[in-house]
C-alpha cells in the first residue's frame, strides 16, 4: 500500500513509524520545509501528564506519556544518543489558585510530590521562595533531535521524503492513502474547511544563562517554563497569542510576554541576554482533543495537537495507523 503523509512533524513522523510496522506499507512524506519545519521543530519538548495551568491529570495523559516514551526510545536508538535533555519537572505555584490546584495534584497522584518553598529552594537556591510540585517522571526532550531520530528510524524502514509544498490533495492522487499531518497549515486544504479550529501562535526565547547562576538541573514550569539546552543556553517559553500579524518571530512581543514571568521564577534572570526567538503555530480544536479521522475515501487527517503535541502525538498516531491498516 502506497501511503503519502503531508507533514514531517510529531504527528506525521509518528504516524509513519507506526504504519511502517507493517512490511507491505511504502511511505512517502511530503514536507515543504523538511523534517521538523513546523511547530514540532521548535517545541520546548516538555513531556508530562499534568500539563496546563491547573496541573490536572490530562485526558489520556498516562497512555500518551507511555506511547511518547516508546517513540523517544526508537529515536534514541536510531541516533545512538539520548534525546531526553532534562529529567524531572518542578512546577512552582505562584498564585493562591495554583497552590490549591498543585497541592490537589500531589494528593491525587502518587508520582507527584508536594514541596514547600524551603524544599524547592534546596533543589535550586536561585528560585523565588514559593512551594511547588515535583514531577519525577516528567522530562524535556530536544525536539529537533527527536524528530531527526524518528525520521532516521522511518528511513531505515524504507520511508522517503520529498521537500515540496502540497497545494491540493488531488496532487497526490497516485497514492492509495493520503494522510494530512500538516499541523496548523492543514487549514489550507478545502477537505478540512468544514471543521472549526483556532490557531494560537507560540514564541520561545533562547537565553544566554547568566554566569552568576548555576545551570538549572531540571525543567522549571509555572506561568513560564525554562529548559536548559546546554550549561549556558536556556529555552524560555512560551507566548499564547490568539491575535497575531505574522507567523514569523516577533522578539518584542515575545520578550514582553515571557521575560517578566521567567524573572518571577528566578529573579537572577534579570541580567540574562536574549540570543534568539523562534515562533510556531498551534492548531486547537473546540474540544481541545486532537482531530484524528477519515475525511474522504482515501484521505485521513491527524492534527489539532494544540500545546500538548508531544504528549499526544504517539498515542493518536498509533490509533490512526491501526485504523488505516485495518481499512486499507
Ligand atoms: C513555541 C511552542 C512551544 C511548544 N512546546 C511544546 C512542548 O514543550 N511540549 C508539547 O507537548 N508541545 C509543545 N508545543 C506544541 C507542539 O509543538 C505541537 O502540538 C506539535 O508540534 C504539532 O505537531 P504537528 O505534527 O501536528 O504539526 P507541525 O509540527 O507544525 O508539522 C506540520 C508539518 O507540515 C508541513 N506542512 C504544512 N503544510 C504543508 C503543505 N501544504 N505541504 C507540505 N508540507 C506542509 C510543515 O512544514 C510542518 O513541518 C509547542 C508549540 C509551540 C508553538
PDB file of C-alpha atoms and ligand atoms in Angstrom, residues 6-12 30-34 36-46 164-166 181-185 188-189 202-204 225 238 280-282 302-303 305-311, ligand 1:
ATOM      1  CA  UNK A   6       1.815  15.535   4.354  1.00  0.00           C
ATOM      2  CA  UNK A   7       3.910  16.898   7.222  1.00  0.00           C
ATOM      3  CA  UNK A   8       7.109  15.761   8.924  1.00  0.00           C
ATOM      4  CA  UNK A   9       6.346  16.984  12.443  1.00  0.00           C
ATOM      5  CA  UNK A  10       5.428  14.961  15.553  1.00  0.00           C
ATOM      6  CA  UNK A  11       2.137  13.788  14.004  1.00  0.00           C
ATOM      7  CA  UNK A  12       3.413  12.844  10.547  1.00  0.00           C
ATOM      8  CA  UNK A  30       5.926  15.434   1.869  1.00  0.00           C
ATOM      9  CA  UNK A  31       7.080  18.494   3.776  1.00  0.00           C
ATOM     10  CA  UNK A  32       7.624  21.965   2.406  1.00  0.00           C
ATOM     11  CA  UNK A  33      10.382  22.666   4.930  1.00  0.00           C
ATOM     12  CA  UNK A  34      11.835  19.242   5.638  1.00  0.00           C
ATOM     13  CA  UNK A  36      10.617  19.429  11.864  1.00  0.00           C
ATOM     14  CA  UNK A  37       9.955  22.543   9.801  1.00  0.00           C
ATOM     15  CA  UNK A  38       6.736  23.372  11.701  1.00  0.00           C
ATOM     16  CA  UNK A  39       5.815  23.811  15.379  1.00  0.00           C
ATOM     17  CA  UNK A  40       7.334  20.447  16.352  1.00  0.00           C
ATOM     18  CA  UNK A  41      10.847  21.528  15.403  1.00  0.00           C
ATOM     19  CA  UNK A  42      10.811  24.463  17.821  1.00  0.00           C
ATOM     20  CA  UNK A  43       8.752  22.892  20.647  1.00  0.00           C
ATOM     21  CA  UNK A  44      10.419  23.184  24.040  1.00  0.00           C
ATOM     22  CA  UNK A  45       9.989  19.431  24.444  1.00  0.00           C
ATOM     23  CA  UNK A  46       8.201  19.323  27.806  1.00  0.00           C
ATOM     24  CA  UNK A 164       7.787  20.183  -1.614  1.00  0.00           C
ATOM     25  CA  UNK A 165       4.618  22.082  -0.787  1.00  0.00           C
ATOM     26  CA  UNK A 166       1.479  20.063  -1.458  1.00  0.00           C
ATOM     27  CA  UNK A 181      -0.457  15.784   9.197  1.00  0.00           C
ATOM     28  CA  UNK A 182       0.204  19.392   8.242  1.00  0.00           C
ATOM     29  CA  UNK A 183      -0.232  20.965  11.706  1.00  0.00           C
ATOM     30  CA  UNK A 184      -1.775  24.446  11.613  1.00  0.00           C
ATOM     31  CA  UNK A 185      -1.433  24.531   7.823  1.00  0.00           C
ATOM     32  CA  UNK A 188      -5.422  25.298   3.649  1.00  0.00           C
ATOM     33  CA  UNK A 189      -6.973  22.075   2.338  1.00  0.00           C
ATOM     34  CA  UNK A 202       3.652  30.465  20.251  1.00  0.00           C
ATOM     35  CA  UNK A 203       7.052  32.053  20.660  1.00  0.00           C
ATOM     36  CA  UNK A 204      10.013  30.873  22.616  1.00  0.00           C
ATOM     37  CA  UNK A 225       8.884  27.354  31.573  1.00  0.00           C
ATOM     38  CA  UNK A 238       6.087  30.470  25.651  1.00  0.00           C
ATOM     39  CA  UNK A 280       5.301  28.365  15.586  1.00  0.00           C
ATOM     40  CA  UNK A 281       1.540  28.000  15.372  1.00  0.00           C
ATOM     41  CA  UNK A 282      -0.541  25.544  17.394  1.00  0.00           C
ATOM     42  CA  UNK A 302      -4.228  13.898  12.220  1.00  0.00           C
ATOM     43  CA  UNK A 303      -3.933  17.438  13.553  1.00  0.00           C
ATOM     44  CA  UNK A 305      -2.445  18.621  18.793  1.00  0.00           C
ATOM     45  CA  UNK A 306      -2.580  22.086  20.413  1.00  0.00           C
ATOM     46  CA  UNK A 307       0.079  22.762  23.021  1.00  0.00           C
ATOM     47  CA  UNK A 308       0.424  19.102  24.028  1.00  0.00           C
ATOM     48  CA  UNK A 309       1.722  17.655  20.777  1.00  0.00           C
ATOM     49  CA  UNK A 310       4.454  15.678  22.417  1.00  0.00           C
ATOM     50  CA  UNK A 311       2.120  14.168  24.989  1.00  0.00           C
TER      51      UNK A 311
HETATM   52  C1  LIG B   1       6.591  27.754  20.996  1.00  0.00           C
HETATM   53  C2  LIG B   1       5.960  26.402  21.123  1.00  0.00           C
HETATM   54  C3  LIG B   1       6.402  25.550  22.138  1.00  0.00           C
HETATM   55  C4  LIG B   1       5.814  24.277  22.281  1.00  0.00           C
HETATM   56  N1  LIG B   1       6.273  23.458  23.275  1.00  0.00           N
HETATM   57  C5  LIG B   1       5.700  22.254  23.445  1.00  0.00           C
HETATM   58  C6  LIG B   1       6.150  21.382  24.462  1.00  0.00           C
HETATM   59  O1  LIG B   1       7.080  21.708  25.215  1.00  0.00           O
HETATM   60  N2  LIG B   1       5.527  20.176  24.623  1.00  0.00           N
HETATM   61  C7  LIG B   1       4.494  19.796  23.805  1.00  0.00           C
HETATM   62  O2  LIG B   1       3.941  18.705  24.009  1.00  0.00           O
HETATM   63  N3  LIG B   1       4.051  20.590  22.807  1.00  0.00           N
HETATM   64  C8  LIG B   1       4.629  21.800  22.618  1.00  0.00           C
HETATM   65  N4  LIG B   1       4.198  22.617  21.630  1.00  0.00           N
HETATM   66  C9  LIG B   1       3.089  22.154  20.763  1.00  0.00           C
HETATM   67  C10 LIG B   1       3.637  21.264  19.664  1.00  0.00           C
HETATM   68  O3  LIG B   1       4.725  21.905  19.057  1.00  0.00           O
HETATM   69  C11 LIG B   1       2.538  20.969  18.616  1.00  0.00           C
HETATM   70  O4  LIG B   1       1.431  20.378  19.243  1.00  0.00           O
HETATM   71  C12 LIG B   1       3.065  19.991  17.572  1.00  0.00           C
HETATM   72  O5  LIG B   1       4.300  20.421  17.068  1.00  0.00           O
HETATM   73  C13 LIG B   1       2.091  19.793  16.418  1.00  0.00           C
HETATM   74  O6  LIG B   1       2.675  18.807  15.595  1.00  0.00           O
HETATM   75  P1  LIG B   1       2.163  18.557  14.124  1.00  0.00           P
HETATM   76  O7  LIG B   1       2.975  17.455  13.578  1.00  0.00           O
HETATM   77  O8  LIG B   1       0.670  18.419  14.142  1.00  0.00           O
HETATM   78  O9  LIG B   1       2.447  19.939  13.335  1.00  0.00           O
HETATM   79  P2  LIG B   1       3.820  20.594  12.827  1.00  0.00           P
HETATM   80  O10 LIG B   1       4.953  20.290  13.700  1.00  0.00           O
HETATM   81  O11 LIG B   1       3.511  22.028  12.579  1.00  0.00           O
HETATM   82  O12 LIG B   1       4.110  19.850  11.462  1.00  0.00           O
HETATM   83  C14 LIG B   1       3.422  20.110  10.278  1.00  0.00           C
HETATM   84  C15 LIG B   1       4.397  19.979   9.127  1.00  0.00           C
HETATM   85  O13 LIG B   1       3.666  20.014   7.914  1.00  0.00           O
HETATM   86  C16 LIG B   1       4.368  20.766   6.957  1.00  0.00           C
HETATM   87  N5  LIG B   1       3.357  21.279   6.012  1.00  0.00           N
HETATM   88  C17 LIG B   1       2.258  22.010   6.305  1.00  0.00           C
HETATM   89  N6  LIG B   1       1.530  22.237   5.209  1.00  0.00           N
HETATM   90  C18 LIG B   1       2.181  21.626   4.194  1.00  0.00           C
HETATM   91  C19 LIG B   1       1.916  21.501   2.787  1.00  0.00           C
HETATM   92  N7  LIG B   1       0.835  22.028   2.230  1.00  0.00           N
HETATM   93  N8  LIG B   1       2.803  20.813   2.025  1.00  0.00           N
HETATM   94  C20 LIG B   1       3.915  20.259   2.569  1.00  0.00           C
HETATM   95  N9  LIG B   1       4.193  20.353   3.896  1.00  0.00           N
HETATM   96  C21 LIG B   1       3.355  21.015   4.686  1.00  0.00           C
HETATM   97  C22 LIG B   1       5.068  21.855   7.759  1.00  0.00           C
HETATM   98  O14 LIG B   1       6.222  22.329   7.080  1.00  0.00           O
HETATM   99  C23 LIG B   1       5.407  21.120   9.058  1.00  0.00           C
HETATM  100  O15 LIG B   1       6.718  20.591   9.051  1.00  0.00           O
HETATM  101  C24 LIG B   1       4.767  23.877  21.416  1.00  0.00           C
HETATM  102  C25 LIG B   1       4.342  24.721  20.399  1.00  0.00           C
HETATM  103  C26 LIG B   1       4.933  25.974  20.237  1.00  0.00           C
HETATM  104  C27 LIG B   1       4.473  26.866  19.126  1.00  0.00           C
END
